[in-house]
Amino acid sequence: AQKITQTQPGMFVQEKEAVTLDCTYDTSDQSYGLFWYKQPSSGEMIFLIYQGSYDEQNATEGRYSLNFQKARKSANLVISASQLGDSAMYFCAMKGWTDKLIFGTGTRLQVFP
Amino acid sequence: EPEVTQTPSHQVTQMGQEVILRCVPISNHLYFYWYRQILGQKVEFLVSFYNNEISEKSEIFDDQFSVERPDGSNFTLKIRSTKLEDSAMYFCASSEVIPEQFFGPGTRLTVL
């Protein structure tokens, strides 16, 4: 069975600093994708970044990068130069050979001045 | 930038009533999904829809639930007889062939 684990219920970071949000996964699929979504207090789910299991380079999107370590089954999100607007819940998710996304329990990030 | 839209943003209903949640996916997307998030919990997959039929559904998606694409733009989720435990945020999502799923802003369903 597929599973996503996010062990950090909450994280604090000072503005302009970098922060890493942890995500580990478990799957028996050979081909899979890993995703990060941001959920602000307003409730919407905002797609941030995607990494395919066969991608050799770590994905980057602006200030977001995904630290993909396949042997360790980890897909950590790194946010560089944190901003106050980054305060939100962050969900790691995985998609195997089926259509559905499997989500973790999320990490609440708070950025302070 | 194109986006998924959902209506209503908040729906309050009495237990046992039928509700229809509406979604307009991104226009060139082919795959459509419904997820739900009970307050304070993680997002759970309900159903995926492609080529006018359900391609996958979870154990949550029982006979009380149905989905429909009544025209070329709308995608609906119907709950036939709502229960208290159906109270949640319901998200519609869509994707092209590429794997990223883009979510709508959600409909908060409150069952009294």
PDB file of C-alpha atoms in Angstrom:
ATOM      1  CA  ALA A   1       0.000   0.000   0.000  1.00  0.00           C
ATOM      2  CA  GLN A   2       1.121   3.545  -0.661  1.00  0.00           C
ATOM      3  CA  LYS A   3       1.784   5.838   2.255  1.00  0.00           C
ATOM      4  CA  ILE A   4       3.086   9.357   2.837  1.00  0.00           C
ATOM      5  CA  THR A   5       4.555  10.333   6.200  1.00  0.00           C
ATOM      6  CA  GLN A   6       5.108  13.902   7.363  1.00  0.00           C
ATOM      7  CA  THR A   7       6.594  13.790  10.836  1.00  0.00           C
ATOM      8  CA  GLN A   8       6.653  17.523  11.550  1.00  0.00           C
ATOM      9  CA  PRO A   9       3.217  18.756  12.656  1.00  0.00           C
ATOM     10  CA  GLY A  10       4.568  22.308  12.939  1.00  0.00           C
ATOM     11  CA  MET A  11       7.644  24.283  11.944  1.00  0.00           C
ATOM     12  CA  PHE A  12       8.801  27.811  12.645  1.00  0.00           C
ATOM     13  CA  VAL A  13      11.202  29.806  10.489  1.00  0.00           C
ATOM     14  CA  GLN A  14      12.377  33.372  10.507  1.00  0.00           C
ATOM     15  CA  GLU A  15      11.719  35.541   7.489  1.00  0.00           C
ATOM     16  CA  LYS A  16      14.446  35.335   4.805  1.00  0.00           C
ATOM     17  CA  GLU A  17      15.756  32.017   6.169  1.00  0.00           C
ATOM     18  CA  ALA A  18      15.473  28.666   4.399  1.00  0.00           C
ATOM     19  CA  VAL A  19      13.345  25.838   5.781  1.00  0.00           C
ATOM     20  CA  THR A  20      13.063  22.133   4.976  1.00  0.00           C
ATOM     21  CA  LEU A  21       9.785  20.263   5.337  1.00  0.00           C
ATOM     22  CA  ASP A  22      10.198  16.509   5.582  1.00  0.00           C
ATOM     23  CA  CYS A  23       8.318  13.878   3.625  1.00  0.00           C
ATOM     24  CA  THR A  24       8.938  10.150   3.355  1.00  0.00           C
ATOM     25  CA  TYR A  25       6.953   7.760   1.227  1.00  0.00           C
ATOM     26  CA  ASP A  26       6.347   4.086   0.766  1.00  0.00           C
ATOM     27  CA  THR A  27       5.303   2.423  -2.463  1.00  0.00           C
ATOM     28  CA  SER A  28       5.913  -0.749  -4.428  1.00  0.00           C
ATOM     29  CA  ASP A  29       5.282   1.018  -7.752  1.00  0.00           C
ATOM     30  CA  GLN A  30       8.318   1.466  -9.983  1.00  0.00           C
ATOM     31  CA  SER A  31       6.961   4.635 -11.526  1.00  0.00           C
ATOM     32  CA  TYR A  32       5.455   7.296  -9.293  1.00  0.00           C
ATOM     33  CA  GLY A  33       5.275  11.027  -8.767  1.00  0.00           C
ATOM     34  CA  LEU A  34       5.707  13.195  -5.701  1.00  0.00           C
ATOM     35  CA  PHE A  35       3.949  16.498  -5.138  1.00  0.00           C
ATOM     36  CA  TRP A  36       3.835  19.351  -2.693  1.00  0.00           C
ATOM     37  CA  TYR A  37       0.760  21.504  -2.125  1.00  0.00           C
ATOM     38  CA  LYS A  38       0.312  24.616  -0.020  1.00  0.00           C
ATOM     39  CA  GLN A  39      -2.928  25.252   1.855  1.00  0.00           C
ATOM     40  CA  PRO A  40      -3.259  28.791   3.261  1.00  0.00           C
ATOM     41  CA  SER A  41      -5.783  29.593   5.971  1.00  0.00           C
ATOM     42  CA  SER A  42      -8.312  30.453   3.239  1.00  0.00           C
ATOM     43  CA  GLY A  43      -8.450  26.730   2.445  1.00  0.00           C
ATOM     44  CA  GLU A  44      -7.517  26.352  -1.209  1.00  0.00           C
ATOM     45  CA  MET A  45      -4.895  23.812  -2.323  1.00  0.00           C
ATOM     46  CA  ILE A  46      -2.099  25.370  -4.341  1.00  0.00           C
ATOM     47  CA  PHE A  47       0.184  23.124  -6.405  1.00  0.00           C
ATOM     48  CA  LEU A  48       3.850  23.937  -5.750  1.00  0.00           C
ATOM     49  CA  ILE A  49       6.170  21.367  -7.266  1.00  0.00           C
ATOM     50  CA  TYR A  50       6.341  17.895  -8.823  1.00  0.00           C
ATOM     51  CA  GLN A  51       9.082  15.249  -9.001  1.00  0.00           C
ATOM     52  CA  GLY A  52       8.881  12.108 -11.116  1.00  0.00           C
ATOM     53  CA  SER A  53      10.544   8.965  -9.829  1.00  0.00           C
ATOM     54  CA  TYR A  54      12.695   8.694 -12.931  1.00  0.00           C
ATOM     55  CA  ASP A  55      13.747  12.342 -12.930  1.00  0.00           C
ATOM     56  CA  GLU A  56      17.465  12.469 -12.256  1.00  0.00           C
ATOM     57  CA  GLN A  57      17.557  16.106 -11.257  1.00  0.00           C
ATOM     58  CA  ASN A  58      15.769  17.587  -8.276  1.00  0.00           C
ATOM     59  CA  ALA A  59      12.779  19.699  -9.260  1.00  0.00           C
ATOM     60  CA  THR A  60      12.889  23.443  -8.674  1.00  0.00           C
ATOM     61  CA  GLU A  61      10.188  26.099  -9.002  1.00  0.00           C
ATOM     62  CA  GLY A  62      11.315  29.549  -7.993  1.00  0.00           C
ATOM     63  CA  ARG A  63      11.987  29.514  -4.238  1.00  0.00           C
ATOM     64  CA  TYR A  64      10.798  25.909  -3.948  1.00  0.00           C
ATOM     65  CA  SER A  65      12.997  22.905  -4.508  1.00  0.00           C
ATOM     66  CA  LEU A  66      12.387  19.243  -3.887  1.00  0.00           C
ATOM     67  CA  ASN A  67      15.228  17.280  -2.338  1.00  0.00           C
ATOM     68  CA  PHE A  68      14.534  13.834  -3.805  1.00  0.00           C
ATOM     69  CA  GLN A  69      16.491  10.934  -2.307  1.00  0.00           C
ATOM     70  CA  LYS A  70      15.123   7.806  -3.928  1.00  0.00           C
ATOM     71  CA  ALA A  71      17.113   5.269  -1.886  1.00  0.00           C
ATOM     72  CA  ARG A  72      15.870   6.865   1.322  1.00  0.00           C
ATOM     73  CA  LYS A  73      12.343   7.285  -0.081  1.00  0.00           C
ATOM     74  CA  SER A  74      12.303  10.909   0.901  1.00  0.00           C
ATOM     75  CA  ALA A  75      11.021  13.988  -0.944  1.00  0.00           C
ATOM     76  CA  ASN A  76      11.673  16.978   1.257  1.00  0.00           C
ATOM     77  CA  LEU A  77      10.507  20.453   0.291  1.00  0.00           C
ATOM     78  CA  VAL A  78      13.028  23.268   0.674  1.00  0.00           C
ATOM     79  CA  ILE A  79      11.720  26.834   0.740  1.00  0.00           C
ATOM     80  CA  SER A  80      14.473  29.391   0.374  1.00  0.00           C
ATOM     81  CA  ALA A  81      14.257  33.009   1.579  1.00  0.00           C
ATOM     82  CA  SER A  82      11.010  32.483   3.516  1.00  0.00           C
ATOM     83  CA  GLN A  83       8.361  35.179   3.349  1.00  0.00           C
ATOM     84  CA  LEU A  84       5.515  35.944   5.728  1.00  0.00           C
ATOM     85  CA  GLY A  85       3.106  34.804   3.012  1.00  0.00           C
ATOM     86  CA  ASP A  86       4.609  31.319   3.147  1.00  0.00           C
ATOM     87  CA  SER A  87       2.814  30.685   6.441  1.00  0.00           C
ATOM     88  CA  ALA A  88       0.408  27.850   5.636  1.00  0.00           C
ATOM     89  CA  MET A  89      -0.145  24.098   5.802  1.00  0.00           C
ATOM     90  CA  TYR A  90       2.048  22.120   3.436  1.00  0.00           C
ATOM     91  CA  PHE A  91       1.020  18.704   2.175  1.00  0.00           C
ATOM     92  CA  CYS A  92       3.225  16.126   0.525  1.00  0.00           C
ATOM     93  CA  ALA A  93       1.413  13.760  -1.843  1.00  0.00           C
ATOM     94  CA  MET A  94       2.190  10.806  -4.070  1.00  0.00           C
ATOM     95  CA  LYS A  95       0.685   9.309  -7.182  1.00  0.00           C
ATOM     96  CA  GLY A  96       1.477   5.775  -8.317  1.00  0.00           C
ATOM     97  CA  TRP A  97       0.194   4.005 -11.393  1.00  0.00           C
ATOM     98  CA  THR A  98      -3.409   4.896 -10.518  1.00  0.00           C
ATOM     99  CA  ASP A  99      -5.021   8.322 -10.775  1.00  0.00           C
ATOM    100  CA  LYS A 100      -5.365   9.185  -7.128  1.00  0.00           C
ATOM    101  CA  LEU A 101      -3.120  11.348  -4.989  1.00  0.00           C
ATOM    102  CA  ILE A 102      -2.269  10.021  -1.542  1.00  0.00           C
ATOM    103  CA  PHE A 103      -1.665  12.836   0.929  1.00  0.00           C
ATOM    104  CA  GLY A 104       0.302  13.105   4.140  1.00  0.00           C
ATOM    105  CA  THR A 105      -1.033  14.706   7.294  1.00  0.00           C
ATOM    106  CA  GLY A 106       0.637  18.021   6.573  1.00  0.00           C
ATOM    107  CA  THR A 107       3.081  20.399   8.260  1.00  0.00           C
ATOM    108  CA  ARG A 108       1.991  23.801   9.505  1.00  0.00           C
ATOM    109  CA  LEU A 109       4.697  26.341   8.709  1.00  0.00           C
ATOM    110  CA  GLN A 110       4.793  29.662  10.515  1.00  0.00           C
ATOM    111  CA  VAL A 111       7.135  32.383   9.294  1.00  0.00           C
ATOM    112  CA  PHE A 112       7.934  35.087  11.826  1.00  0.00           C
ATOM    113  CA  PRO A 113       9.544  38.502  11.223  1.00  0.00           C
TER     114      PRO A 113
ATOM    115  CA  GLU B   1      -4.128  31.931 -15.772  1.00  0.00           C
ATOM    116  CA  PRO B   2      -6.862  29.277 -16.118  1.00  0.00           C
ATOM    117  CA  GLU B   3      -8.147  27.813 -12.876  1.00  0.00           C
ATOM    118  CA  VAL B   4     -10.618  25.311 -11.499  1.00  0.00           C
ATOM    119  CA  THR B   5     -13.746  26.922 -10.060  1.00  0.00           C
ATOM    120  CA  GLN B   6     -16.238  25.479  -7.601  1.00  0.00           C
ATOM    121  CA  THR B   7     -19.718  26.508  -6.473  1.00  0.00           C
ATOM    122  CA  PRO B   8     -21.015  27.091  -3.927  1.00  0.00           C
ATOM    123  CA  SER B   9     -18.164  28.060  -1.626  1.00  0.00           C
ATOM    124  CA  HIS B  10     -20.229  26.984   1.387  1.00  0.00           C
ATOM    125  CA  GLN B  11     -23.274  24.714   1.532  1.00  0.00           C
ATOM    126  CA  VAL B  12     -25.339  24.041   4.631  1.00  0.00           C
ATOM    127  CA  THR B  13     -27.851  21.201   4.504  1.00  0.00           C
ATOM    128  CA  GLN B  14     -29.988  19.049   6.742  1.00  0.00           C
ATOM    129  CA  MET B  15     -29.101  15.420   7.328  1.00  0.00           C
ATOM    130  CA  GLY B  16     -30.815  13.212   4.761  1.00  0.00           C
ATOM    131  CA  GLN B  17     -30.987  15.897   2.092  1.00  0.00           C
ATOM    132  CA  GLU B  18     -29.382  15.643  -1.330  1.00  0.00           C
ATOM    133  CA  VAL B  19     -26.623  18.044  -2.300  1.00  0.00           C
ATOM    134  CA  ILE B  20     -24.910  18.730  -5.593  1.00  0.00           C
ATOM    135  CA  LEU B  21     -21.468  20.285  -5.614  1.00  0.00           C
ATOM    136  CA  ARG B  22     -20.404  21.887  -8.855  1.00  0.00           C
ATOM    137  CA  CYS B  23     -17.021  22.289 -10.489  1.00  0.00           C
ATOM    138  CA  VAL B  24     -15.763  23.799 -13.717  1.00  0.00           C
ATOM    139  CA  PRO B  25     -12.389  22.180 -14.523  1.00  0.00           C
ATOM    140  CA  ILE B  26      -9.697  23.859 -16.603  1.00  0.00           C
ATOM    141  CA  SER B  27     -10.989  23.784 -20.162  1.00  0.00           C
ATOM    142  CA  ASN B  28      -8.406  21.590 -21.921  1.00  0.00           C
ATOM    143  CA  HIS B  29      -8.047  19.112 -19.062  1.00  0.00           C
ATOM    144  CA  LEU B  30      -9.210  15.545 -19.526  1.00  0.00           C
ATOM    145  CA  TYR B  31      -9.032  14.036 -16.044  1.00  0.00           C
ATOM    146  CA  PHE B  32     -11.272  15.125 -13.197  1.00  0.00           C
ATOM    147  CA  TYR B  33     -11.218  14.295  -9.505  1.00  0.00           C
ATOM    148  CA  TRP B  34     -13.028  14.830  -6.251  1.00  0.00           C
ATOM    149  CA  TYR B  35     -11.268  14.846  -2.896  1.00  0.00           C
ATOM    150  CA  ARG B  36     -12.485  15.701   0.562  1.00  0.00           C
ATOM    151  CA  GLN B  37     -10.845  17.026   3.701  1.00  0.00           C
ATOM    152  CA  ILE B  38     -12.550  16.626   7.043  1.00  0.00           C
ATOM    153  CA  LEU B  39     -11.663  19.570   9.299  1.00  0.00           C
ATOM    154  CA  GLY B  40      -8.132  19.249  10.632  1.00  0.00           C
ATOM    155  CA  GLN B  41      -7.416  16.035   8.744  1.00  0.00           C
ATOM    156  CA  LYS B  42      -5.613  15.093   5.563  1.00  0.00           C
ATOM    157  CA  VAL B  43      -7.017  15.261   2.075  1.00  0.00           C
ATOM    158  CA  GLU B  44      -8.651  12.008   0.928  1.00  0.00           C
ATOM    159  CA  PHE B  45      -9.307  10.815  -2.611  1.00  0.00           C
ATOM    160  CA  LEU B  46     -12.917  10.109  -3.538  1.00  0.00           C
ATOM    161  CA  VAL B  47     -13.135   9.479  -7.273  1.00  0.00           C
ATOM    162  CA  SER B  48     -11.475  10.074 -10.623  1.00  0.00           C
ATOM    163  CA  PHE B  49     -13.287  10.512 -13.937  1.00  0.00           C
ATOM    164  CA  TYR B  50     -12.035  10.224 -17.495  1.00  0.00           C
ATOM    165  CA  ASN B  51     -13.717   9.843 -20.850  1.00  0.00           C
ATOM    166  CA  ASN B  52     -17.175  10.154 -19.284  1.00  0.00           C
ATOM    167  CA  GLU B  53     -16.763   7.357 -16.799  1.00  0.00           C
ATOM    168  CA  ILE B  54     -15.345   6.685 -13.370  1.00  0.00           C
ATOM    169  CA  SER B  55     -11.765   5.435 -13.653  1.00  0.00           C
ATOM    170  CA  GLU B  56     -11.158   4.872  -9.957  1.00  0.00           C
ATOM    171  CA  LYS B  57     -13.012   5.329  -6.687  1.00  0.00           C
ATOM    172  CA  SER B  58     -12.157   4.940  -3.019  1.00  0.00           C
ATOM    173  CA  GLU B  59     -14.011   2.985  -0.347  1.00  0.00           C
ATOM    174  CA  ILE B  60     -15.478   6.296   0.831  1.00  0.00           C
ATOM    175  CA  PHE B  61     -17.273   6.697  -2.514  1.00  0.00           C
ATOM    176  CA  ASP B  62     -20.220   4.429  -1.792  1.00  0.00           C
ATOM    177  CA  ASP B  63     -23.683   4.287  -3.345  1.00  0.00           C
ATOM    178  CA  GLN B  64     -24.602   7.626  -1.757  1.00  0.00           C
ATOM    179  CA  PHE B  65     -22.155   9.393  -4.055  1.00  0.00           C
ATOM    180  CA  SER B  66     -22.285   9.913  -7.785  1.00  0.00           C
ATOM    181  CA  VAL B  67     -20.466  12.070 -10.321  1.00  0.00           C
ATOM    182  CA  GLU B  68     -21.558  13.449 -13.629  1.00  0.00           C
ATOM    183  CA  ARG B  69     -20.277  15.603 -16.445  1.00  0.00           C
ATOM    184  CA  PRO B  70     -23.616  16.933 -17.681  1.00  0.00           C
ATOM    185  CA  ASP B  71     -22.147  19.164 -20.371  1.00  0.00           C
ATOM    186  CA  GLY B  72     -18.764  20.102 -21.811  1.00  0.00           C
ATOM    187  CA  SER B  73     -17.720  22.259 -18.888  1.00  0.00           C
ATOM    188  CA  ASN B  74     -19.298  21.183 -15.591  1.00  0.00           C
ATOM    189  CA  PHE B  75     -18.352  18.286 -13.331  1.00  0.00           C
ATOM    190  CA  THR B  76     -20.650  17.539 -10.398  1.00  0.00           C
ATOM    191  CA  LEU B  77     -20.569  15.487  -7.214  1.00  0.00           C
ATOM    192  CA  LYS B  78     -23.931  14.419  -5.817  1.00  0.00           C
ATOM    193  CA  ILE B  79     -24.478  13.109  -2.316  1.00  0.00           C
ATOM    194  CA  ARG B  80     -27.890  11.492  -2.256  1.00  0.00           C
ATOM    195  CA  SER B  81     -28.705  11.440   1.461  1.00  0.00           C
ATOM    196  CA  THR B  82     -26.203  13.401   3.499  1.00  0.00           C
ATOM    197  CA  LYS B  83     -24.942  12.231   6.885  1.00  0.00           C
ATOM    198  CA  LEU B  84     -23.316  14.254   9.641  1.00  0.00           C
ATOM    199  CA  GLU B  85     -19.964  12.663   8.810  1.00  0.00           C
ATOM    200  CA  ASP B  86     -20.145  14.025   5.259  1.00  0.00           C
ATOM    201  CA  SER B  87     -19.330  17.475   6.658  1.00  0.00           C
ATOM    202  CA  ALA B  88     -16.007  18.381   5.063  1.00  0.00           C
ATOM    203  CA  MET B  89     -14.286  20.545   2.483  1.00  0.00           C
ATOM    204  CA  TYR B  90     -14.779  19.029  -0.964  1.00  0.00           C
ATOM    205  CA  PHE B  91     -12.156  19.775  -3.587  1.00  0.00           C
ATOM    206  CA  CYS B  92     -12.480  19.301  -7.302  1.00  0.00           C
ATOM    207  CA  ALA B  93      -9.267  18.891  -9.301  1.00  0.00           C
ATOM    208  CA  SER B  94      -8.364  18.465 -12.940  1.00  0.00           C
ATOM    209  CA  SER B  95      -5.320  17.513 -14.958  1.00  0.00           C
ATOM    210  CA  GLU B  96      -4.120  17.120 -18.512  1.00  0.00           C
ATOM    211  CA  VAL B  97      -2.060  14.097 -19.454  1.00  0.00           C
ATOM    212  CA  ILE B  98       0.768  15.544 -17.319  1.00  0.00           C
ATOM    213  CA  PRO B  99       0.449  14.371 -13.711  1.00  0.00           C
ATOM    214  CA  GLU B 100      -0.032  17.675 -11.875  1.00  0.00           C
ATOM    215  CA  GLN B 101      -3.544  17.985 -10.501  1.00  0.00           C
ATOM    216  CA  PHE B 102      -4.853  21.511 -10.095  1.00  0.00           C
ATOM    217  CA  PHE B 103      -7.334  22.019  -7.317  1.00  0.00           C
ATOM    218  CA  GLY B 104     -10.308  24.318  -7.059  1.00  0.00           C
ATOM    219  CA  PRO B 105     -10.913  26.510  -4.009  1.00  0.00           C
ATOM    220  CA  GLY B 106     -13.217  23.934  -2.394  1.00  0.00           C
ATOM    221  CA  THR B 107     -16.803  23.772  -1.192  1.00  0.00           C
ATOM    222  CA  ARG B 108     -17.295  23.610   2.549  1.00  0.00           C
ATOM    223  CA  LEU B 109     -20.237  21.285   3.228  1.00  0.00           C
ATOM    224  CA  THR B 110     -21.885  21.468   6.623  1.00  0.00           C
ATOM    225  CA  VAL B 111     -24.497  18.832   7.451  1.00  0.00           C
ATOM    226  CA  LEU B 112     -26.766  19.665  10.407  1.00  0.00           C
TER     227      LEU B 112
END
